[in-house]
Amino acid sequence: MENTVNPTELLEITRELLSVGGRHGTLESNPGMKEQVIRLISLLRTAMYPHVFGGTEDHTAIAVEYRLQTARRLLEQLLDTCRPGVDNASAALRFLRALPGMKAYLETDIQAAYDGDPAAMSTEEIMLAYPAFEAISIYRMAHELYAMKIPMLPRMMTEYAHQITGIDIHPGATIGKYFFIDHGTGIVIGETTEIGNNVKIYQGVTLGALSTRGGQNLRGKKRHPTICDNVTIYSGASILGGETVVGKNVVVGGNAFITTSIPEGAKVSVKSQELMYNYDSKHPVERKDVELDDAWFYVI
Amino acid sequence: MENTVNPTELLEITRELLSVGGRHGTLESNPGMKEQVIRLISLLRTAMYPHVFGGTEDHTAIAVEYRLQTARRLLEQLLDTCRPGVDNASAALRFLRALPGMKAYLETDIQAAYDGDPAAMSTEEIMLAYPAFEAISIYRMAHELYAMKIPMLPRMMTEYAHQITGIDIHPGATIGKYFFIDHGTGIVIGETTEIGNNVKIYQGVTLGALSTRGGQNLRGKKRHPTICDNVTIYSGASILGGETVVGKNVVVGGNAFITTSIPEGAKVSVKSQELMYNYDSKHPVERKDVELDDAWFYVI
Amino acid sequence: MENTVNPTELLEITRELLSVGGRHGTLESNPGMKEQVIRLISLLRTAMYPHVFGGTEDHTAIAVEYRLQTARRLLEQLLDTCRPGVDNASAALRFLRALPGMKAYLETDIQAAYDGDPAAMSTEEIMLAYPAFEAISIYRMAHELYAMKIPMLPRMMTEYAHQITGIDIHPGATIGKYFFIDHGTGIVIGETTEIGNNVKIYQGVTLGALSTRGGQNLRGKKRHPTICDNVTIYSGASILGGETVVGKNVVVGGNAFITTSIPEGAKVSVKSQELMYNYDSKHPVERKDVELDDAWFYVI
């Protein structure tokens, strides 16, 4: 009878499963790695901002130091998974030494978010309820590990940020101070993107490659754009290509599609869409010409 | 040797970390606040819909009352964190009194989702597997707290919804009955948006500000549009600006970019894009003119 | 005094709550169903890829078989919730028998992702840090259950994938081998979509219906497009309608809006947007004509 499970049945499925495909795994086995990555991020963030993410006692020096010690051990363990047989204790410590510098950058990002959004009520709100802080703080830590040439771990960190924010920043991207993202869902920032100081980016912006048809042959080439200081890129805009340079103080309007360089100081926007109007006879209205303002399109 | 961790090393990093940046924290310390926010949402939702989110016994009056009691305590505790020194017990109770009214609105949202989506098989599926129900149910609770002028908590609630759905509704927005969202990823609805009854919105729609360059100077000003009853806004459309009013029964086609008011009853769509066709010589095909239908562009 | 909670007060709110709206619940009560769905996905994935998702011992036949046994029981329990009174033990086993076939498809998806993305360093990175693997592996399992006409469960699985990746694939869609998604946030693939082999899709692409105004009357009709073998669809493009067929080897450029069929071998792209440039007098620059390349727009 079909509803009685034959004990050899599962064994057969097992054999079939094991015979399909290759091994893939090159890392040391570490089944809880995703959870450890999340825990590491939380530890480091609380060590940097004990008043916001910690409890009443967590901002004493002893509590911060204890957290750093725990983070060091956990990071060493993760590095042993990603890169066995190397002196990962030193590497973990080297990373921690860079933490005050990362915090100094984050301070500027928090300030930029507060200054840029009229809906923000406090810098603490930025840290507790803005996806930008989640994404940028994780990116800054992942970028440091990427610069240390750690495989896998930085990408797992930024992919965790992508999962919870919809903001996909590759740890290889270089990003200056006072970086501001609002809303953020759908933002993609590619591996070889370079971003200066004081740049603002809204939801749905792609800083991408023109084509990746070359696949693995393009590995390591500059494929993504360079964005200079004080640039603002409104929502839905795409800026593409490794040779595309967006000059200082440029403003890129919503939905603009940019594949060549933009000179310093320019404001680029899409010309008015041509819109068509039809009127439902069940709801007749006096016909009125509706003109779109073709000056500036900001989408926020 | 570098791989032996010097005990004073972590202490030095600690000192540096504590010296960078300000305190930020103005709330009472509450390290588990995010988890408490998620628990509160779950408790309130199960109290409203015990048959769907609870176990076998959870729909008895005693079980619902018990949940409300737990929710009241947890909410009071969260309010004490966000707004210490006020009579938060009364405030928590006032919020609970508004819960049946919120449920009445949610019932209309569930009905609208079921009626609007041919892929929906039951209202229960809407509640268990539609991001719209997650996002709108959390928004309706957060909006009530926002109206009570509670800081931080309503934003943490809607940002949690944003994380799990990609739908970013500011708790300050006003939204009528029978509100329908499909798919939803990338939707942004700003703080001062007003939405009437029977409105349908698809993925990637922005109801936004024209520019927030004024930053904190714009705080409290009407910056986002007004959407009247029975409006449908198809995917990728942007409607911008505090003076923009979209009249009753309007249909806005996919990807339309609207910065001025639309009169009642109009259907607005983007004129056909001009598309270019090239044919790959490796796969020669008889050339055929492909004409885009420029009548109506709905993207769902 | 208002801050003393009257014990009858919560009881009154309870009565009101219970009187608003219908029952909705038709499933057997199962309050932990969402968590069970996540656990099932994790068990099945580890059984398929023990070297990547399991611990050191997890790739032995006995460990895989044990996992399959646990998965079989959990799946049976979920099926009992969604579809009580049927022989769900057999159904669960039938699903497990299909698992090696699903793994064979997934192997091709992993290969396609590695070949297609120059930023990918190993196939293991694809599995641990690419949203595509999350979304496609869950879709392939959910589609099998959908084909077995299981209600609710397949939609809960793909909605979980949507939550963590921003990629919304309906379990009813049919998708061939070597399916590649990059970044992925904002992708929507509707219930009656058919996709061939070797198809690549980037972030923000909609494979949707032209209009769902018919609501529940459209249930079961082919509403979404057919995408043939070797098609590439760049970011932000929308392809709409049940009669729309995109032929073999077609390339659809970024942001294209397609509502009619495209013949085999064509490359379709949006003609250059007209862009406007303004120069900020505070940052005078030599005016330079910036021409957009109107050849090919790929957004990645």
Coordinates of C-alpha atoms in Angstrom, one line a residue, chain B residues 40 84 98 192-193 247:
Chain B
L40 CA 3.6 43.3 20.0
P84 CA 9.2 58.1 29.9
A98 CA -9.2 51.6 19.0
T192 CA 2.0 63.5 4.4
T193 CA 0.2 61.4 1.8
G247 CA -9.1 63.0 -8.6

